[in-house]
């Protein structure tokens, strides 16, 4: 087994990350270990830094600390070509061919980490980024940031899509009581 450790700074441009993916104003610190076992290289490590996000409730931008564990496996390109087709075995076991993840590929003596790191950063993006758990958001009437102060708007009752069913049930129960 051969091993290699690497620590360096990585910028969003290095990972082909655009503002539509994630905004990383100051870059990321990467620390990885690569261990070669046969023709397979196992990469583990961390990626850390700060991402700039927009809160889904109040729409303010905030900085969010990132600390991502990195795990990846690289197969030598020649090994993948020489492997027998696994389609028959995946069809027998009911697996979808697209779910058979071979990991990443390398050719020669170099491993390109950018695609793997990019995937880790994008997959770590929260679905609903919040500036803090108790964020109160914006008033739906006037747009006031409710974290700063309450507004004078009357809270409108949002009618549930089940309100008609509730009214129907109350009507039926009222009729049943009369009989």
mmCIF file with all atom_site columns, C-alpha atoms in Angstrom:
data_model
loop_
_atom_site.group_PDB
_atom_site.id
_atom_site.type_symbol
_atom_site.label_atom_id
_atom_site.label_alt_id
_atom_site.label_comp_id
_atom_site.label_asym_id
_atom_site.label_entity_id
_atom_site.label_seq_id
_atom_site.pdbx_PDB_ins_code
_atom_site.Cartn_x
_atom_site.Cartn_y
_atom_site.Cartn_z
_atom_site.occupancy
_atom_site.B_iso_or_equiv
_atom_site.pdbx_formal_charge
_atom_site.auth_seq_id
_atom_site.auth_comp_id
_atom_site.auth_asym_id
_atom_site.auth_atom_id
_atom_site.pdbx_PDB_model_num
ATOM 1   C CA . UNK A 1 1   ? 0.000   0.000   0.000   1.00 0.00 ? 1   UNK A CA 1
ATOM 2   C CA . UNK A 1 2   ? 1.277   3.392   -1.009  1.00 0.00 ? 2   UNK A CA 1
ATOM 3   C CA . UNK A 1 3   ? 0.024   6.559   0.685   1.00 0.00 ? 3   UNK A CA 1
ATOM 4   C CA . UNK A 1 4   ? 0.081   10.285  0.085   1.00 0.00 ? 4   UNK A CA 1
ATOM 5   C CA . UNK A 1 5   ? -1.172  13.209  2.184   1.00 0.00 ? 5   UNK A CA 1
ATOM 6   C CA . UNK A 1 6   ? -2.061  16.598  0.774   1.00 0.00 ? 6   UNK A CA 1
ATOM 7   C CA . UNK A 1 7   ? -3.199  19.841  2.431   1.00 0.00 ? 7   UNK A CA 1
ATOM 8   C CA . UNK A 1 8   ? -3.872  22.973  0.417   1.00 0.00 ? 8   UNK A CA 1
ATOM 9   C CA . UNK A 1 9   ? -6.309  25.774  -0.348  1.00 0.00 ? 9   UNK A CA 1
ATOM 10  C CA . UNK A 1 10  ? -8.999  25.186  -2.974  1.00 0.00 ? 10  UNK A CA 1
ATOM 11  C CA . UNK A 1 11  ? -11.040 27.919  -4.634  1.00 0.00 ? 11  UNK A CA 1
ATOM 12  C CA . UNK A 1 12  ? -14.536 27.679  -6.080  1.00 0.00 ? 12  UNK A CA 1
ATOM 13  C CA . UNK A 1 13  ? -13.110 28.186  -9.584  1.00 0.00 ? 13  UNK A CA 1
ATOM 14  C CA . UNK A 1 14  ? -10.813 25.164  -9.097  1.00 0.00 ? 14  UNK A CA 1
ATOM 15  C CA . UNK A 1 15  ? -13.903 23.014  -8.520  1.00 0.00 ? 15  UNK A CA 1
ATOM 16  C CA . UNK A 1 16  ? -15.952 24.638  -11.303 1.00 0.00 ? 16  UNK A CA 1
ATOM 17  C CA . UNK A 1 17  ? -18.461 25.858  -8.709  1.00 0.00 ? 17  UNK A CA 1
ATOM 18  C CA . UNK A 1 18  ? -20.628 28.707  -9.916  1.00 0.00 ? 18  UNK A CA 1
ATOM 19  C CA . UNK A 1 19  ? -22.882 30.997  -7.863  1.00 0.00 ? 19  UNK A CA 1
ATOM 20  C CA . UNK A 1 20  ? -25.844 28.795  -8.824  1.00 0.00 ? 20  UNK A CA 1
ATOM 21  C CA . UNK A 1 21  ? -24.113 25.856  -7.059  1.00 0.00 ? 21  UNK A CA 1
ATOM 22  C CA . UNK A 1 22  ? -22.741 27.479  -3.906  1.00 0.00 ? 22  UNK A CA 1
ATOM 23  C CA . UNK A 1 23  ? -20.935 30.729  -3.136  1.00 0.00 ? 23  UNK A CA 1
ATOM 24  C CA . UNK A 1 24  ? -17.630 30.308  -1.330  1.00 0.00 ? 24  UNK A CA 1
ATOM 25  C CA . UNK A 1 25  ? -16.074 33.750  -0.941  1.00 0.00 ? 25  UNK A CA 1
ATOM 26  C CA . UNK A 1 26  ? -12.824 32.804  0.818   1.00 0.00 ? 26  UNK A CA 1
ATOM 27  C CA . UNK A 1 27  ? -11.985 29.413  -0.625  1.00 0.00 ? 27  UNK A CA 1
ATOM 28  C CA . UNK A 1 28  ? -11.787 26.076  1.142   1.00 0.00 ? 28  UNK A CA 1
ATOM 29  C CA . UNK A 1 29  ? -9.062  24.253  3.056   1.00 0.00 ? 29  UNK A CA 1
ATOM 30  C CA . UNK A 1 30  ? -8.557  20.708  1.847   1.00 0.00 ? 30  UNK A CA 1
ATOM 31  C CA . UNK A 1 31  ? -6.757  17.946  3.693   1.00 0.00 ? 31  UNK A CA 1
ATOM 32  C CA . UNK A 1 32  ? -6.811  14.500  2.080   1.00 0.00 ? 32  UNK A CA 1
ATOM 33  C CA . UNK A 1 33  ? -5.055  11.167  2.335   1.00 0.00 ? 33  UNK A CA 1
ATOM 34  C CA . UNK A 1 34  ? -4.819  8.855   -0.646  1.00 0.00 ? 34  UNK A CA 1
ATOM 35  C CA . UNK A 1 35  ? -3.962  5.180   -0.172  1.00 0.00 ? 35  UNK A CA 1
ATOM 36  C CA . UNK A 1 36  ? -3.341  2.899   -3.124  1.00 0.00 ? 36  UNK A CA 1
ATOM 37  C CA . UNK A 1 37  ? -4.313  -0.759  -2.778  1.00 0.00 ? 37  UNK A CA 1
ATOM 38  C CA . UNK A 1 38  ? -3.578  -2.616  -6.001  1.00 0.00 ? 38  UNK A CA 1
ATOM 39  C CA . UNK A 1 39  ? -5.006  -0.392  -8.746  1.00 0.00 ? 39  UNK A CA 1
ATOM 40  C CA . UNK A 1 40  ? -7.638  1.191   -6.490  1.00 0.00 ? 40  UNK A CA 1
ATOM 41  C CA . UNK A 1 41  ? -6.946  4.491   -4.727  1.00 0.00 ? 41  UNK A CA 1
ATOM 42  C CA . UNK A 1 42  ? -8.997  5.313   -1.618  1.00 0.00 ? 42  UNK A CA 1
ATOM 43  C CA . UNK A 1 43  ? -9.232  9.028   -0.825  1.00 0.00 ? 43  UNK A CA 1
ATOM 44  C CA . UNK A 1 44  ? -10.384 10.312  2.580   1.00 0.00 ? 44  UNK A CA 1
ATOM 45  C CA . UNK A 1 45  ? -10.108 13.692  4.238   1.00 0.00 ? 45  UNK A CA 1
ATOM 46  C CA . UNK A 1 46  ? -11.916 16.934  4.958   1.00 0.00 ? 46  UNK A CA 1
ATOM 47  C CA . UNK A 1 47  ? -12.918 20.099  3.189   1.00 0.00 ? 47  UNK A CA 1
ATOM 48  C CA . UNK A 1 48  ? -13.607 23.168  5.327   1.00 0.00 ? 48  UNK A CA 1
ATOM 49  C CA . UNK A 1 49  ? -14.383 26.830  4.862   1.00 0.00 ? 49  UNK A CA 1
ATOM 50  C CA . UNK A 1 50  ? -17.324 29.207  4.718   1.00 0.00 ? 50  UNK A CA 1
ATOM 51  C CA . UNK A 1 51  ? -20.256 29.231  2.329   1.00 0.00 ? 51  UNK A CA 1
ATOM 52  C CA . UNK A 1 52  ? -22.432 32.284  1.763   1.00 0.00 ? 52  UNK A CA 1
ATOM 53  C CA . UNK A 1 53  ? -26.100 31.289  1.692   1.00 0.00 ? 53  UNK A CA 1
ATOM 54  C CA . UNK A 1 54  ? -29.479 33.020  1.482   1.00 0.00 ? 54  UNK A CA 1
ATOM 55  C CA . UNK A 1 55  ? -32.047 32.268  4.185   1.00 0.00 ? 55  UNK A CA 1
ATOM 56  C CA . UNK A 1 56  ? -35.291 30.894  2.724   1.00 0.00 ? 56  UNK A CA 1
ATOM 57  C CA . UNK A 1 57  ? -37.390 32.704  5.358   1.00 0.00 ? 57  UNK A CA 1
ATOM 58  C CA . UNK A 1 58  ? -35.970 36.229  5.636   1.00 0.00 ? 58  UNK A CA 1
ATOM 59  C CA . UNK A 1 59  ? -33.921 36.276  2.380   1.00 0.00 ? 59  UNK A CA 1
ATOM 60  C CA . UNK A 1 60  ? -30.843 37.700  4.127   1.00 0.00 ? 60  UNK A CA 1
ATOM 61  C CA . UNK A 1 61  ? -27.422 36.403  3.233   1.00 0.00 ? 61  UNK A CA 1
ATOM 62  C CA . UNK A 1 62  ? -25.420 34.743  5.980   1.00 0.00 ? 62  UNK A CA 1
ATOM 63  C CA . UNK A 1 63  ? -22.138 32.906  6.313   1.00 0.00 ? 63  UNK A CA 1
ATOM 64  C CA . UNK A 1 64  ? -22.321 29.204  7.092   1.00 0.00 ? 64  UNK A CA 1
ATOM 65  C CA . UNK A 1 65  ? -19.332 27.195  8.328   1.00 0.00 ? 65  UNK A CA 1
ATOM 66  C CA . UNK A 1 66  ? -18.551 24.139  6.195   1.00 0.00 ? 66  UNK A CA 1
ATOM 67  C CA . UNK A 1 67  ? -16.792 21.014  7.383   1.00 0.00 ? 67  UNK A CA 1
ATOM 68  C CA . UNK A 1 68  ? -17.240 18.140  4.975   1.00 0.00 ? 68  UNK A CA 1
ATOM 69  C CA . UNK A 1 69  ? -15.846 14.641  5.316   1.00 0.00 ? 69  UNK A CA 1
ATOM 70  C CA . UNK A 1 70  ? -14.442 13.495  1.982   1.00 0.00 ? 70  UNK A CA 1
ATOM 71  C CA . UNK A 1 71  ? -14.580 9.861   0.859   1.00 0.00 ? 71  UNK A CA 1
ATOM 72  C CA . UNK A 1 72  ? -13.927 8.625   -2.654  1.00 0.00 ? 72  UNK A CA 1
ATOM 73  C CA . UNK A 1 73  ? -12.631 5.636   -4.530  1.00 0.00 ? 73  UNK A CA 1
ATOM 74  C CA . UNK A 1 74  ? -10.721 5.779   -7.807  1.00 0.00 ? 74  UNK A CA 1
ATOM 75  C CA . UNK A 1 75  ? -10.325 2.851   -10.186 1.00 0.00 ? 75  UNK A CA 1
ATOM 76  C CA . UNK A 1 76  ? -7.629  2.739   -12.827 1.00 0.00 ? 76  UNK A CA 1
ATOM 77  C CA . UNK A 1 77  ? -9.145  3.287   -16.276 1.00 0.00 ? 77  UNK A CA 1
ATOM 78  C CA . UNK A 1 78  ? -7.565  0.096   -17.682 1.00 0.00 ? 78  UNK A CA 1
ATOM 79  C CA . UNK A 1 79  ? -9.146  -1.988  -14.863 1.00 0.00 ? 79  UNK A CA 1
ATOM 80  C CA . UNK A 1 80  ? -12.662 -0.812  -15.719 1.00 0.00 ? 80  UNK A CA 1
ATOM 81  C CA . UNK A 1 81  ? -12.261 -1.767  -19.375 1.00 0.00 ? 81  UNK A CA 1
ATOM 82  C CA . UNK A 1 82  ? -11.070 -5.266  -18.490 1.00 0.00 ? 82  UNK A CA 1
ATOM 83  C CA . UNK A 1 83  ? -13.887 -6.016  -15.985 1.00 0.00 ? 83  UNK A CA 1
ATOM 84  C CA . UNK A 1 84  ? -16.620 -8.343  -17.277 1.00 0.00 ? 84  UNK A CA 1
ATOM 85  C CA . UNK A 1 85  ? -20.026 -6.794  -17.865 1.00 0.00 ? 85  UNK A CA 1
ATOM 86  C CA . UNK A 1 86  ? -22.056 -6.844  -14.656 1.00 0.00 ? 86  UNK A CA 1
ATOM 87  C CA . UNK A 1 87  ? -25.384 -6.191  -16.342 1.00 0.00 ? 87  UNK A CA 1
ATOM 88  C CA . UNK A 1 88  ? -26.624 -9.786  -16.055 1.00 0.00 ? 88  UNK A CA 1
ATOM 89  C CA . UNK A 1 89  ? -25.936 -9.993  -12.339 1.00 0.00 ? 89  UNK A CA 1
ATOM 90  C CA . UNK A 1 90  ? -27.571 -6.611  -11.676 1.00 0.00 ? 90  UNK A CA 1
ATOM 91  C CA . UNK A 1 91  ? -30.664 -7.629  -13.668 1.00 0.00 ? 91  UNK A CA 1
ATOM 92  C CA . UNK A 1 92  ? -30.967 -10.851 -11.674 1.00 0.00 ? 92  UNK A CA 1
ATOM 93  C CA . UNK A 1 93  ? -30.701 -9.049  -8.357  1.00 0.00 ? 93  UNK A CA 1
ATOM 94  C CA . UNK A 1 94  ? -33.227 -6.396  -9.417  1.00 0.00 ? 94  UNK A CA 1
ATOM 95  C CA . UNK A 1 95  ? -30.722 -3.545  -9.258  1.00 0.00 ? 95  UNK A CA 1
ATOM 96  C CA . UNK A 1 96  ? -30.880 -0.691  -11.693 1.00 0.00 ? 96  UNK A CA 1
ATOM 97  C CA . UNK A 1 97  ? -27.751 -0.465  -13.815 1.00 0.00 ? 97  UNK A CA 1
ATOM 98  C CA . UNK A 1 98  ? -27.496 3.270   -13.080 1.00 0.00 ? 98  UNK A CA 1
ATOM 99  C CA . UNK A 1 99  ? -27.163 2.663   -9.335  1.00 0.00 ? 99  UNK A CA 1
ATOM 100 C CA . UNK A 1 100 ? -23.984 0.595   -9.780  1.00 0.00 ? 100 UNK A CA 1
ATOM 101 C CA . UNK A 1 101 ? -21.510 3.306   -8.834  1.00 0.00 ? 101 UNK A CA 1
ATOM 102 C CA . UNK A 1 102 ? -17.966 2.431   -9.804  1.00 0.00 ? 102 UNK A CA 1
ATOM 103 C CA . UNK A 1 103 ? -16.531 5.544   -8.159  1.00 0.00 ? 103 UNK A CA 1
ATOM 104 C CA . UNK A 1 104 ? -14.078 7.755   -10.031 1.00 0.00 ? 104 UNK A CA 1
ATOM 105 C CA . UNK A 1 105 ? -11.546 6.895   -12.703 1.00 0.00 ? 105 UNK A CA 1
ATOM 106 C CA . UNK A 1 106 ? -7.870  7.760   -13.010 1.00 0.00 ? 106 UNK A CA 1
ATOM 107 C CA . UNK A 1 107 ? -5.407  7.252   -15.832 1.00 0.00 ? 107 UNK A CA 1
ATOM 108 C CA . UNK A 1 108 ? -1.663  6.953   -15.418 1.00 0.00 ? 108 UNK A CA 1
ATOM 109 C CA . UNK A 1 109 ? -0.210  8.272   -12.182 1.00 0.00 ? 109 UNK A CA 1
ATOM 110 C CA . UNK A 1 110 ? -2.477  11.281  -11.588 1.00 0.00 ? 110 UNK A CA 1
ATOM 111 C CA . UNK A 1 111 ? -5.807  11.566  -9.799  1.00 0.00 ? 111 UNK A CA 1
ATOM 112 C CA . UNK A 1 112 ? -8.121  14.488  -10.517 1.00 0.00 ? 112 UNK A CA 1
ATOM 113 C CA . UNK A 1 113 ? -9.862  15.422  -7.240  1.00 0.00 ? 113 UNK A CA 1
ATOM 114 C CA . UNK A 1 114 ? -11.903 18.383  -8.535  1.00 0.00 ? 114 UNK A CA 1
ATOM 115 C CA . UNK A 1 115 ? -14.995 16.434  -9.672  1.00 0.00 ? 115 UNK A CA 1
ATOM 116 C CA . UNK A 1 116 ? -15.195 14.442  -6.432  1.00 0.00 ? 116 UNK A CA 1
ATOM 117 C CA . UNK A 1 117 ? -14.747 17.556  -4.264  1.00 0.00 ? 117 UNK A CA 1
ATOM 118 C CA . UNK A 1 118 ? -17.319 19.465  -6.334  1.00 0.00 ? 118 UNK A CA 1
ATOM 119 C CA . UNK A 1 119 ? -19.883 16.689  -5.805  1.00 0.00 ? 119 UNK A CA 1
ATOM 120 C CA . UNK A 1 120 ? -19.250 16.646  -2.042  1.00 0.00 ? 120 UNK A CA 1
ATOM 121 C CA . UNK A 1 121 ? -19.758 20.432  -1.798  1.00 0.00 ? 121 UNK A CA 1
ATOM 122 C CA . UNK A 1 122 ? -22.945 20.429  -3.885  1.00 0.00 ? 122 UNK A CA 1
ATOM 123 C CA . UNK A 1 123 ? -24.446 17.442  -2.049  1.00 0.00 ? 123 UNK A CA 1
ATOM 124 C CA . UNK A 1 124 ? -23.785 19.172  1.287   1.00 0.00 ? 124 UNK A CA 1
ATOM 125 C CA . UNK A 1 125 ? -25.974 22.145  0.293   1.00 0.00 ? 125 UNK A CA 1
ATOM 126 C CA . UNK A 1 126 ? -28.985 22.344  2.623   1.00 0.00 ? 126 UNK A CA 1
ATOM 127 C CA . UNK A 1 127 ? -32.391 22.084  0.962   1.00 0.00 ? 127 UNK A CA 1
ATOM 128 C CA . UNK A 1 128 ? -33.816 24.898  3.123   1.00 0.00 ? 128 UNK A CA 1
ATOM 129 C CA . UNK A 1 129 ? -30.945 27.133  4.327   1.00 0.00 ? 129 UNK A CA 1
ATOM 130 C CA . UNK A 1 130 ? -31.844 29.094  7.472   1.00 0.00 ? 130 UNK A CA 1
ATOM 131 C CA . UNK A 1 131 ? -29.836 31.933  8.999   1.00 0.00 ? 131 UNK A CA 1
ATOM 132 C CA . UNK A 1 132 ? -30.866 30.504  12.395  1.00 0.00 ? 132 UNK A CA 1
ATOM 133 C CA . UNK A 1 133 ? -33.431 27.962  13.567  1.00 0.00 ? 133 UNK A CA 1
ATOM 134 C CA . UNK A 1 134 ? -35.778 30.571  15.051  1.00 0.00 ? 134 UNK A CA 1
ATOM 135 C CA . UNK A 1 135 ? -35.828 32.835  11.978  1.00 0.00 ? 135 UNK A CA 1
ATOM 136 C CA . UNK A 1 136 ? -39.315 34.375  11.786  1.00 0.00 ? 136 UNK A CA 1
ATOM 137 C CA . UNK A 1 137 ? -39.088 35.324  8.103   1.00 0.00 ? 137 UNK A CA 1
ATOM 138 C CA . UNK A 1 138 ? -40.934 38.125  6.352   1.00 0.00 ? 138 UNK A CA 1
ATOM 139 C CA . UNK A 1 139 ? -44.496 39.369  6.808   1.00 0.00 ? 139 UNK A CA 1
ATOM 140 C CA . UNK A 1 140 ? -46.528 37.979  3.902   1.00 0.00 ? 140 UNK A CA 1
ATOM 141 C CA . UNK A 1 141 ? -48.512 41.233  3.709   1.00 0.00 ? 141 UNK A CA 1
ATOM 142 C CA . UNK A 1 142 ? -45.984 44.088  3.961   1.00 0.00 ? 142 UNK A CA 1
ATOM 143 C CA . UNK A 1 143 ? -42.627 42.276  3.696   1.00 0.00 ? 143 UNK A CA 1
ATOM 144 C CA . UNK A 1 144 ? -41.286 43.488  7.064   1.00 0.00 ? 144 UNK A CA 1
ATOM 145 C CA . UNK A 1 145 ? -38.423 41.364  8.441   1.00 0.00 ? 145 UNK A CA 1
ATOM 146 C CA . UNK A 1 146 ? -40.092 39.893  11.523  1.00 0.00 ? 146 UNK A CA 1
ATOM 147 C CA . UNK A 1 147 ? -36.697 39.218  13.117  1.00 0.00 ? 147 UNK A CA 1
ATOM 148 C CA . UNK A 1 148 ? -36.152 42.988  13.341  1.00 0.00 ? 148 UNK A CA 1
ATOM 149 C CA . UNK A 1 149 ? -39.628 44.048  14.521  1.00 0.00 ? 149 UNK A CA 1
ATOM 150 C CA . UNK A 1 150 ? -43.293 43.068  14.366  1.00 0.00 ? 150 UNK A CA 1
ATOM 151 C CA . UNK A 1 151 ? -45.393 44.861  11.837  1.00 0.00 ? 151 UNK A CA 1
ATOM 152 C CA . UNK A 1 152 ? -48.913 46.218  12.302  1.00 0.00 ? 152 UNK A CA 1
ATOM 153 C CA . UNK A 1 153 ? -50.447 44.020  9.609   1.00 0.00 ? 153 UNK A CA 1
ATOM 154 C CA . UNK A 1 154 ? -53.400 41.904  10.544  1.00 0.00 ? 154 UNK A CA 1
ATOM 155 C CA . UNK A 1 155 ? -52.420 38.304  10.154  1.00 0.00 ? 155 UNK A CA 1
ATOM 156 C CA . UNK A 1 156 ? -54.537 36.851  7.431   1.00 0.00 ? 156 UNK A CA 1
ATOM 157 C CA . UNK A 1 157 ? -56.012 33.475  8.094   1.00 0.00 ? 157 UNK A CA 1
ATOM 158 C CA . UNK A 1 158 ? -54.683 31.118  5.503   1.00 0.00 ? 158 UNK A CA 1
ATOM 159 C CA . UNK A 1 159 ? -57.499 28.793  4.644   1.00 0.00 ? 159 UNK A CA 1
ATOM 160 C CA . UNK A 1 160 ? -56.511 25.176  4.703   1.00 0.00 ? 160 UNK A CA 1
ATOM 161 C CA . UNK A 1 161 ? -57.301 23.107  1.618   1.00 0.00 ? 161 UNK A CA 1
ATOM 162 C CA . UNK A 1 162 ? -59.146 20.813  4.034   1.00 0.00 ? 162 UNK A CA 1
ATOM 163 C CA . UNK A 1 163 ? -61.423 23.590  5.353   1.00 0.00 ? 163 UNK A CA 1
ATOM 164 C CA . UNK A 1 164 ? -64.243 22.486  3.039   1.00 0.00 ? 164 UNK A CA 1
ATOM 165 C CA . UNK A 1 165 ? -64.046 18.941  4.409   1.00 0.00 ? 165 UNK A CA 1
ATOM 166 C CA . UNK A 1 166 ? -64.022 20.236  7.980   1.00 0.00 ? 166 UNK A CA 1
ATOM 167 C CA . UNK A 1 167 ? -67.111 22.347  7.272   1.00 0.00 ? 167 UNK A CA 1
ATOM 168 C CA . UNK A 1 168 ? -68.835 19.373  5.624   1.00 0.00 ? 168 UNK A CA 1
ATOM 169 C CA . UNK A 1 169 ? -68.039 17.160  8.636   1.00 0.00 ? 169 UNK A CA 1
ATOM 170 C CA . UNK A 1 170 ? -69.416 19.770  11.048  1.00 0.00 ? 170 UNK A CA 1
ATOM 171 C CA . UNK A 1 171 ? -72.595 20.042  8.958   1.00 0.00 ? 171 UNK A CA 1
ATOM 172 C CA . UNK A 1 172 ? -73.069 16.270  8.922   1.00 0.00 ? 172 UNK A CA 1
ATOM 173 C CA . UNK A 1 173 ? -72.418 16.009  12.658  1.00 0.00 ? 173 UNK A CA 1
ATOM 174 C CA . UNK A 1 174 ? -74.874 18.855  13.305  1.00 0.00 ? 174 UNK A CA 1
ATOM 175 C CA . UNK A 1 175 ? -77.560 17.063  11.276  1.00 0.00 ? 175 UNK A CA 1
ATOM 176 C CA . UNK A 1 176 ? -76.868 13.776  13.084  1.00 0.00 ? 176 UNK A CA 1
ATOM 177 C CA . UNK A 1 177 ? -77.355 15.446  16.467  1.00 0.00 ? 177 UNK A CA 1
ATOM 178 C CA . UNK A 1 178 ? -80.756 16.828  15.400  1.00 0.00 ? 178 UNK A CA 1
ATOM 179 C CA . UNK A 1 179 ? -82.092 13.405  14.412  1.00 0.00 ? 179 UNK A CA 1
#
